[in-house]
C-alpha atoms as one frame of an Amber mdcrd trajectory, in Angstrom:
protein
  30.378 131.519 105.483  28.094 132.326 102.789  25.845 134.132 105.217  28.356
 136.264 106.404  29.505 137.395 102.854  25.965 138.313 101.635  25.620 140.648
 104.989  28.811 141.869 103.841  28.860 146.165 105.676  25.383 145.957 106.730
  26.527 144.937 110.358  27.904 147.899 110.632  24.739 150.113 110.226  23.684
 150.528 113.392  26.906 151.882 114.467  26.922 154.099 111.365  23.240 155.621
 112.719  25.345 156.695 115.983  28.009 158.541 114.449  25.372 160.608 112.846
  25.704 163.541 115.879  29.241 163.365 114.992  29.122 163.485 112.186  27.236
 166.650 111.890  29.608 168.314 114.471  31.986 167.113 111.566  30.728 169.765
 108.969  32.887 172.821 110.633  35.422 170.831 109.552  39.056 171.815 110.857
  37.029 173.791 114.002  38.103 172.008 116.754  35.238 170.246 118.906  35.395
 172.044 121.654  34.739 174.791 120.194  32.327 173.559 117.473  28.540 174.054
 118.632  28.294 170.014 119.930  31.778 170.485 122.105  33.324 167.128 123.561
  29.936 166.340 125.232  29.027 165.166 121.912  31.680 162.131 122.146  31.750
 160.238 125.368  28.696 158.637 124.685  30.122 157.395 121.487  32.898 156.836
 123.629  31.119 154.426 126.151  29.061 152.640 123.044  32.359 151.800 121.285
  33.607 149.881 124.501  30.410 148.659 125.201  31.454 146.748 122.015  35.130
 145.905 122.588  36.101 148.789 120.185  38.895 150.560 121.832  38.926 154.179
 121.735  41.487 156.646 123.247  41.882 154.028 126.268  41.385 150.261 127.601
  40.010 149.026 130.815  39.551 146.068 132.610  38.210 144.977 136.212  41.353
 143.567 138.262  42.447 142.727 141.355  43.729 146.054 143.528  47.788 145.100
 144.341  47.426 146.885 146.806  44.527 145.820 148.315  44.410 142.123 146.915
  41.247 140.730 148.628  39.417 143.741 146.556  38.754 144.729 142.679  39.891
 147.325 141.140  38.978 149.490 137.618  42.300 149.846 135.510  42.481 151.826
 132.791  45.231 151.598 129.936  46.681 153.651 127.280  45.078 151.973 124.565
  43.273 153.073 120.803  45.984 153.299 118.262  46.107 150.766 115.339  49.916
 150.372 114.958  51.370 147.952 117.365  54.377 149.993 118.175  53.838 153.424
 119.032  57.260 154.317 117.735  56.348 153.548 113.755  54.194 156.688 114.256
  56.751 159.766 114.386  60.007 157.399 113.698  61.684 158.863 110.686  63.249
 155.623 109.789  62.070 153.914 106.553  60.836 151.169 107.691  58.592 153.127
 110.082  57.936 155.297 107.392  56.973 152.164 105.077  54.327 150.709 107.958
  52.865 154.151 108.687  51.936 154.259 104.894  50.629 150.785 104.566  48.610
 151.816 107.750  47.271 154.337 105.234  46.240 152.394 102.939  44.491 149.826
 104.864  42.071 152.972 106.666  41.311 154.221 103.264  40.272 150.966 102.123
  38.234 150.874 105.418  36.308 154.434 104.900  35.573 152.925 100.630  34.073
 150.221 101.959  31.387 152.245 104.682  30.102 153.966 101.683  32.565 157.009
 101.249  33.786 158.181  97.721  37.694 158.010  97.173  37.755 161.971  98.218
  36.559 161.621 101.737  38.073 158.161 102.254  41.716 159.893 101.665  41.045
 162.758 103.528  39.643 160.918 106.324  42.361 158.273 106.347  45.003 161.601
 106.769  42.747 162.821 109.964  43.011 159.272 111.478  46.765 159.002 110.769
  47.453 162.571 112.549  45.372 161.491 115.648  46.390 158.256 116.164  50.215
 160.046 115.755  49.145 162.491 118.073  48.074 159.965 120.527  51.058 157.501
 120.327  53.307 160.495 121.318  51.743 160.116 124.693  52.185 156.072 125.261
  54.653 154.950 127.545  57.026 151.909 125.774  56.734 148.349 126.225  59.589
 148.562 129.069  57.447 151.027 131.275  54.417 149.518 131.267  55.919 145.714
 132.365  57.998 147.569 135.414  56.271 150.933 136.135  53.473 150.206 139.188
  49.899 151.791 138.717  48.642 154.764 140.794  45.589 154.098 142.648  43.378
 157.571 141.774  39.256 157.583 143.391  36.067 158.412 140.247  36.334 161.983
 141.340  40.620 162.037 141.010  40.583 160.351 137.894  38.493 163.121 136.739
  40.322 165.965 138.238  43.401 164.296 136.172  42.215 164.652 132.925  38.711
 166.904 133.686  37.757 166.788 129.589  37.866 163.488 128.958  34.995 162.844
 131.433  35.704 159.501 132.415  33.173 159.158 134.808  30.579 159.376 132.517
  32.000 156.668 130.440  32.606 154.445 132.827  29.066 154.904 134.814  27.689
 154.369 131.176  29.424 151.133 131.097  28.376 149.917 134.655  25.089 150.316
 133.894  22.729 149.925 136.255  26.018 148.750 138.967  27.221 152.747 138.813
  26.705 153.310 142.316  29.448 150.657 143.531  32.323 153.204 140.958  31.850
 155.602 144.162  34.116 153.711 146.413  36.704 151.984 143.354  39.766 152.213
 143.106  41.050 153.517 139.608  44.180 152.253 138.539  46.430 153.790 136.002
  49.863 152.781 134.730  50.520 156.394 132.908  48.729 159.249 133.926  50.478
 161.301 131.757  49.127 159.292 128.886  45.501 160.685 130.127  46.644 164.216
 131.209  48.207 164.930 127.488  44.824 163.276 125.581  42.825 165.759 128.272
  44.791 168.521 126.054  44.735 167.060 122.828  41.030 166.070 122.479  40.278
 169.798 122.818  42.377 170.846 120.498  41.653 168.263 117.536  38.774 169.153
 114.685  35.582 167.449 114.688  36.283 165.784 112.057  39.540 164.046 112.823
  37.461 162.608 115.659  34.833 161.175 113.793  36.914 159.797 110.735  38.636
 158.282 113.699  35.697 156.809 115.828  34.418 155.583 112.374  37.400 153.731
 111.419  37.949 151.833 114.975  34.728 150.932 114.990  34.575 149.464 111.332
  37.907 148.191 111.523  37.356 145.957 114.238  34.004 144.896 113.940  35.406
 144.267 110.531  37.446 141.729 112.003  33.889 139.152 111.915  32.468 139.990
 108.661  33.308 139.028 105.026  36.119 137.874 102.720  36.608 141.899 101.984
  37.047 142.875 105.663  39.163 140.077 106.639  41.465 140.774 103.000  41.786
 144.401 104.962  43.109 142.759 108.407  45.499 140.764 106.186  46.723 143.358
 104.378  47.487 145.194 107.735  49.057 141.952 109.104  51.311 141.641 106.126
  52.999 145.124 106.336  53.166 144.571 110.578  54.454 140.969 110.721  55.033
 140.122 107.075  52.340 137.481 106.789  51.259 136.203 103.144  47.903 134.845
 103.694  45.145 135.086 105.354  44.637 131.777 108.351  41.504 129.385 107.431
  38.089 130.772 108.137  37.962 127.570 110.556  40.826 128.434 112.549  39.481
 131.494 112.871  35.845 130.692 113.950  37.642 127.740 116.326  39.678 131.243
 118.356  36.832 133.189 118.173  34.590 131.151 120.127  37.016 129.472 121.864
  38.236 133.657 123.059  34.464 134.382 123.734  32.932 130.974 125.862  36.598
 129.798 127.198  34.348 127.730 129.759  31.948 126.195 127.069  34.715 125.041
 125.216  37.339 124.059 127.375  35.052 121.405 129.376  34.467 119.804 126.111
  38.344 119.814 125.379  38.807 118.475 129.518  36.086 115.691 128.826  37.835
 114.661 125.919  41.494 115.243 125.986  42.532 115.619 129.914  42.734 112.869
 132.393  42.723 112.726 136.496  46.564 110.886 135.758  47.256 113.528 133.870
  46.184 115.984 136.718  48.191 114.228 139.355  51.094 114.057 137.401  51.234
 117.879 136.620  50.608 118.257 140.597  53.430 115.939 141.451  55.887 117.697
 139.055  54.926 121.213 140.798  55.626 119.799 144.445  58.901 118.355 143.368
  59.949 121.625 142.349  58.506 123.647 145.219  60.866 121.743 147.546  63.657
 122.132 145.397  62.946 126.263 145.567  62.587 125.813 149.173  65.640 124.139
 150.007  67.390 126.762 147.013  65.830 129.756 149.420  67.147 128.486 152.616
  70.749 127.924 151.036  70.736 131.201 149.083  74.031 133.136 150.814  72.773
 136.681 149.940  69.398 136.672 151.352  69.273 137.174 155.166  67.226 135.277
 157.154  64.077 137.793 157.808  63.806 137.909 153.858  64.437 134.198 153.789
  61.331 133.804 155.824  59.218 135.617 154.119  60.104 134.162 150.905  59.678
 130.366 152.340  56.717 131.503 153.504  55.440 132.999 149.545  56.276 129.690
 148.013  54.458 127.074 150.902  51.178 129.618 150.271  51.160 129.579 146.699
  48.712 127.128 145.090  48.175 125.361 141.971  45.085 125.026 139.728  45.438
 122.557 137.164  43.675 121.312 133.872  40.214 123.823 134.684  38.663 126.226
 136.767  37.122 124.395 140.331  33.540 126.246 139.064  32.317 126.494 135.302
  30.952 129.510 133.820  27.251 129.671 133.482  26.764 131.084 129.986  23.012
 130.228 130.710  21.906 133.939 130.784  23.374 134.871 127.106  21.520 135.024
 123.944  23.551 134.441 121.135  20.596 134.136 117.862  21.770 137.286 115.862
  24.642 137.408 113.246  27.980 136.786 113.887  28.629 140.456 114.493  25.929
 140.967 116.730  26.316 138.151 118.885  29.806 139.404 119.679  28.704 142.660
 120.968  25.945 140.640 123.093  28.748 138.488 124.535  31.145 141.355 125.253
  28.324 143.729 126.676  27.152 140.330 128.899  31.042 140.295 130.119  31.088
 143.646 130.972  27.819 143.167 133.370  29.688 140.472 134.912  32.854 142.462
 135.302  31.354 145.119 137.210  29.482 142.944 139.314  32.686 141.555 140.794
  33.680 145.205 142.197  31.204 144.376 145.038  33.047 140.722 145.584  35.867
 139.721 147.700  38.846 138.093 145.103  38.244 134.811 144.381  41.589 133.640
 144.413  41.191 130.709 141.942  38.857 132.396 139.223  40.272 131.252 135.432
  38.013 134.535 134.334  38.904 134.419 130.663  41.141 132.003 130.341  40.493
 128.669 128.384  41.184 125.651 129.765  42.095 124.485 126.142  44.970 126.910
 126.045  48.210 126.339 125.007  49.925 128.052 128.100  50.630 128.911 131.644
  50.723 131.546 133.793  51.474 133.063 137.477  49.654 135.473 139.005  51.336
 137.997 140.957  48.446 139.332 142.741  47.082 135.835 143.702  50.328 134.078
 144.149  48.774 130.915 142.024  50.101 128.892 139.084  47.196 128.090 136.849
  47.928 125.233 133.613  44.964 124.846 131.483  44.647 121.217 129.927  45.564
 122.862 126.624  49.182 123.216 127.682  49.529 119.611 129.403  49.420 117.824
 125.656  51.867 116.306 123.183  54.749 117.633 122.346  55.311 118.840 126.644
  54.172 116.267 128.509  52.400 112.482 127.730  52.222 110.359 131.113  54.006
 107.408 128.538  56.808 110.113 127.951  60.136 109.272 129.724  60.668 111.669
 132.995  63.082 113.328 130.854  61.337 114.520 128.404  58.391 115.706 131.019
  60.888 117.217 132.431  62.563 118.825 130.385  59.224 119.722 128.348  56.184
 120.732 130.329  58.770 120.807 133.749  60.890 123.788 132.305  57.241 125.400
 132.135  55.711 124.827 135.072  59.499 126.083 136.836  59.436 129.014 135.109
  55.717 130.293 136.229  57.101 129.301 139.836  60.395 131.233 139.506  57.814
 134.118 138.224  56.830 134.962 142.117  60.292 135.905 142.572  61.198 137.796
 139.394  62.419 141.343 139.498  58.176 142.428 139.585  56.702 139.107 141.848
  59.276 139.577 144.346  57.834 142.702 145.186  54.269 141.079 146.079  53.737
 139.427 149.507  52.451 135.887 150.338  48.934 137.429 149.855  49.561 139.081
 146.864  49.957 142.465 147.887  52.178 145.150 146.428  54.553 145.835 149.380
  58.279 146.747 150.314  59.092 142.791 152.143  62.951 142.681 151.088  65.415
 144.463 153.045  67.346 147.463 151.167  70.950 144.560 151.440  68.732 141.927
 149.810  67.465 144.480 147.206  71.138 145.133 146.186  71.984 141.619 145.938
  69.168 140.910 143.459  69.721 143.859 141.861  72.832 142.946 141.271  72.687
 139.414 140.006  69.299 140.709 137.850  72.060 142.792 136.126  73.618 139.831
 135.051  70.981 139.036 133.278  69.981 141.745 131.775  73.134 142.379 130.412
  73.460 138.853 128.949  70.509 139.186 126.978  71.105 142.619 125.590  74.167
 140.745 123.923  72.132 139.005 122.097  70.977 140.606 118.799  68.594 139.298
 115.619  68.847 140.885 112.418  70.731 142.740 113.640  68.981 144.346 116.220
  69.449 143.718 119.870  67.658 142.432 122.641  66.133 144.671 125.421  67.521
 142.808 128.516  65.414 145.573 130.282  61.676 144.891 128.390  62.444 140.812
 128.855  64.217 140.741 132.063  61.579 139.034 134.253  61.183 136.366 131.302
  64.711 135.723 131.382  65.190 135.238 134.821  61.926 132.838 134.946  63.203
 130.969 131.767  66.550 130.388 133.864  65.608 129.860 136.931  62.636 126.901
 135.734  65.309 125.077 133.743  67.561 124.861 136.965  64.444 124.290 139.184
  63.018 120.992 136.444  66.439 119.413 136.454  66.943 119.870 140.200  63.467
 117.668 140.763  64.057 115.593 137.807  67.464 114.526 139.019  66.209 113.343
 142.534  63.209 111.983 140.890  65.946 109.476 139.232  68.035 109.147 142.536
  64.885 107.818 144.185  63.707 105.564 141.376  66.866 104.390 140.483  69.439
 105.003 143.446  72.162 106.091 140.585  73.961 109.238 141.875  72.994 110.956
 138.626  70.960 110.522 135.499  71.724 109.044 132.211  73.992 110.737 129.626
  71.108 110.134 127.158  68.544 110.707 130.141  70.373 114.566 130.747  70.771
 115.209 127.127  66.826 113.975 126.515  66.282 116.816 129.490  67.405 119.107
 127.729  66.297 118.631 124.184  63.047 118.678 124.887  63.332 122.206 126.617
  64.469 123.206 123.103  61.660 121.766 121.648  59.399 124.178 123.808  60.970
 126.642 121.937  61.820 125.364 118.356  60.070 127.738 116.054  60.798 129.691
 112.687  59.754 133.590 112.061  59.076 135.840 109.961  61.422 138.860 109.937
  58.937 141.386 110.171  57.297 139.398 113.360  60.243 139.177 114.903  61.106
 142.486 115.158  58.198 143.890 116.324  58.982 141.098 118.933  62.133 142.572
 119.930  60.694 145.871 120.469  57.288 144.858 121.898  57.599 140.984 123.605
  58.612 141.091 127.671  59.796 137.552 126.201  62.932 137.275 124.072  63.015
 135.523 121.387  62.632 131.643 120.848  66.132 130.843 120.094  67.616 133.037
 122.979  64.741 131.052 125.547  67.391 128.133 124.795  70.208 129.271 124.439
  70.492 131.880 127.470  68.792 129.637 130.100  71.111 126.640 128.964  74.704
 128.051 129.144  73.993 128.863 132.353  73.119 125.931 133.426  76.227 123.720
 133.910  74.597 120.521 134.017  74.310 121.347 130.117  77.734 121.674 129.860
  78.051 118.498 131.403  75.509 116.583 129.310  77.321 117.342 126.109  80.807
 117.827 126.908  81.100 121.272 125.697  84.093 123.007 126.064  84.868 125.512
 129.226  84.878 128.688 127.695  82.767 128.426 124.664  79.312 129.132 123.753
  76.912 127.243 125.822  80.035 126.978 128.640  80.880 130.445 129.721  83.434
 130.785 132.131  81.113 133.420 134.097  77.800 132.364 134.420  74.510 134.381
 135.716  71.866 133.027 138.776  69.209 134.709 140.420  67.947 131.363 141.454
């Protein structure tokens, strides 16, 4: 720790030698680039050396697998490069808007002091970043869009007819190194090509130096993120005007993410070896077969789905798989040098992910790569484009599942979990991937309507639902919802013939059903700041905590049931919603 506070900027100098063409591009001042005697030319490889570095300029990216052509990899690009998490606290003229844009402010010109500049510059720097960054978040799509909105599949030269001055080509063949040849023949993926056709306009017509005073403050910003006491007292202050938090999290906690983020694989087989079991394993597997029957027999009883859909759908749920506790094949980190500073080492590590990310555009999908994903995670997830539930050993721990726990509480803990990633593959987005994973019109127009319809329920139950005030977007959290419903129903379907068969009672316990369904609370017991949880509301495709129990449970009636609530209240509406 020591170490890192005697370094203190100096990481940063190397990237401060770069900016140095920039920079003196920068000296006509409010001329715009393009017409300044370096012109944008002068910026993509700046451009391509800040993502070389996981510094997000202008746009994101990632290697992923093509929807539509799931056997295959795909580039996807992102609108991305704006320091506010809500693009809306930009050019909202509320006050609270108007209260985070300022501490934004603040926090850049404490950035620009701190690379050297006097308090002149740093201000009028800090204004250029703010009016870019506005600029730019007039163009972003909302949280809504981007969950339901399907990405258009453009080729290298398309991409650059759509946005000809931002010369994307060069920044991503900069990026693939020495693997630029196989970009020919990708597929380019983009969520919101307007977001790239209105920065092709605005990039030309923004000053030099707005672009550099930008570039500059990314870049320090973020690498910021692994330096000293004074950099991290800069995130903090950032985090306290976003989500309202008071102090910055231990160095150690910190350090543990960190690497933990960076060698998932190096970490999580220490955390298997230690804290995972093959009891554990085969429990977990058990639990997820229970419930696949139960959504099979719930498919071929559903009244609105015809029989061809039916089919299919049967069909989905046999194919999807399960991976469980860690990946079947450990990363081999053996190729990575990691003997610099902190700083340094991360931009080895991210520059030694990127090699490996473009070397898997010339692979067939593997459909059980983890990629980044720790097995000492707490969480789940389902892949759409794989049709596979993976569970790291991080999320099969005390307080969701213990094989000395009571099937109730598994049940109703880690159970509700694992039902909810399976009730993902037929969500208002999975349903629309096949068996295989592919992106593809499988429903019949009737059985659209009839989801349609009963996803409406949903989505209007949960827009009822309002926090300080504010109200839930059934729209942004819809999928969530339905998942969050349809896994409680699907873990107390298996657990209840789980105790038929062990015990040959008709139905569990009172205390057994009420255990159930505590513990899915528990998943979800947590307290918030007020800040945090309204960014939440306008930014999480989850709702909030207290809604993931009380939605899913009044509409199951089995709660009801368990603790005699009264028909018509509450938690015992006289109309209820089900998808599944």
């Amino acid at each position: 720790m020591s170490r890192i506070n005697e370094l203190g900027s100096a990481p940063l100098k190397p990237y401060l030698e770069k900016l140095k063409g920039l920079k003196a591009c920068a000296m006509y001042s409010n001329t715009v680039i393009d017409k300044s005697p370096c012109g944008l030319k002068t910026l993509w490889p700046l451009v391509a050396e800040w993502q070389r570095i996981d510094v997000k300029v202008f746009f994101d990216w990632s290697v992923e697998v093509d929807p539509h052509e799931p056997t295959r990899y795909a580039l996807n690009l992102m609108q991305d490069g704006i320091t506010l998490p809500d693009p809306v606290w930009y050019y909202s003229e509320s006050p609270d808007a108007k209260s985070k844009l300022k501490g934004l402010r603040d926090v850049i010109v404490k950035v620009f002091k701190l690379t050297g500049e006097d308090s002149r510059d740093a201000e009028y720097d800090a204004d250029s970043v703010i009016r870019l960054e506005t600029s730019m978040a007039k163009l972003f799509k909302d949280a809504a869009h981007e969950r339901t909105h399907q990405q258009t599949s453009f080729s290298l030269s398309s991409i650059d007819a759509l946005a000809p001055n931002l010369d994307l080509p060069s920044v991503l063949k900069a990026l693939a190194g020495d693997l630029a040849p196989k970009l020919q023949s990708t597929p380019v993926l983009v969520r919101n090509p307007d977001y790239f056709k209105g920065l092709n306009k605005l990039l030309v017509d923004t000053p030099a130096s707005h672009l550099r005073a930008y570039m500059l403050f990314r870049m320090a910003f973020i690498l910021g993120a692994d330096m000293g006491d004074e950099w991290l007292d800069i995130g903090q202050q950032l985090q306290k005007v976003v989500v309202g938090q008071e102090h910055r999290v231990p160095r150690w906690y910190k350090c543990f993410h960190s690497v933990n983020n960076a060698l998932p694989d190096y970490v999580g087989k220490v955390f298997v070896q230690r804290y995972f079991s093959f009891d554990t394993l085969n429990a977990a597997r058990d639990m997820l077969d229970r419930m696949r029957d139960e959504f099979q027999e719930e498919l071929m009883s559903v009244p609105w789905m015809d029989d061809v859909t039916k089919s299919k759908a049967t069909y989905k749920l046999a194919d999807l798989f399960f991976s469980i506790g860690f990946p079947p094949k450990w990363a081999d980190y053996s190729g990575l040098d990691l003997s610099g500073d902190f700083v340094q080492d991360g931009d080895r590590l991210y520059k030694w992910y990127i090699h490996h990310a473009f070397e898997r555009l010339s692979r067939k999908v593997d459909r059980e790569r983890w990629g980044t994903t720790s097995p000492a995670m707490v969480d789940a997830f389902y892949s759409y484009d794989k049709n596979g539930i993976f569970v790291p050993a991080g999320m099969l721990q005390k307080p969701f599942f213990d094989t000395d726990y009571r099937a109730a509480r598994n049940y109703g803990g880690i159970g509700t979990i694992l039902g909810h990633e399976m009730t993902h593959g037929f969500d208002d987005q999975g349903r629309k991937f096949n068996p295989q994973g592919r992106l593809e019109g499988w429903w019949t127009t009737p059985d659209v309507k009839a989801f349609e319809s009963r996803a409406g329920c949903v989505r209007d139950l949960y827009s009822s639902f309002k926090l300080n005030g504010r109200s839930v977007s059934g729209e942004l959290t819809l999928g969530e919802n339905i998942a969050d419903i349809g896994g409680v129903r699907l873990a107390y379907k298996a657990f209840a013939k789980l105790m038929r068969e062990k015990e040959g009672s008709g139905q569990p316990s009172t205390t057994d059903k009420q255990l159930f369904f505590v513990s899915q609370a528990q998943n979800w017991c947590t307290k918030g700041r007020k800040k945090a949880e309204n960014l939440q509301l306008l930014t999480d495709p989850h709702a909030p905590d207290r809604f993931r129990v009380n939605g899913p449970l009044s509409q199951i009636s089995e709660f009801q049931q368990a603790f005699g609530c009264p028909a018509g209240s509450l938690m015992a509406p006289k109309d209820r919603c089900r998808v599944w």
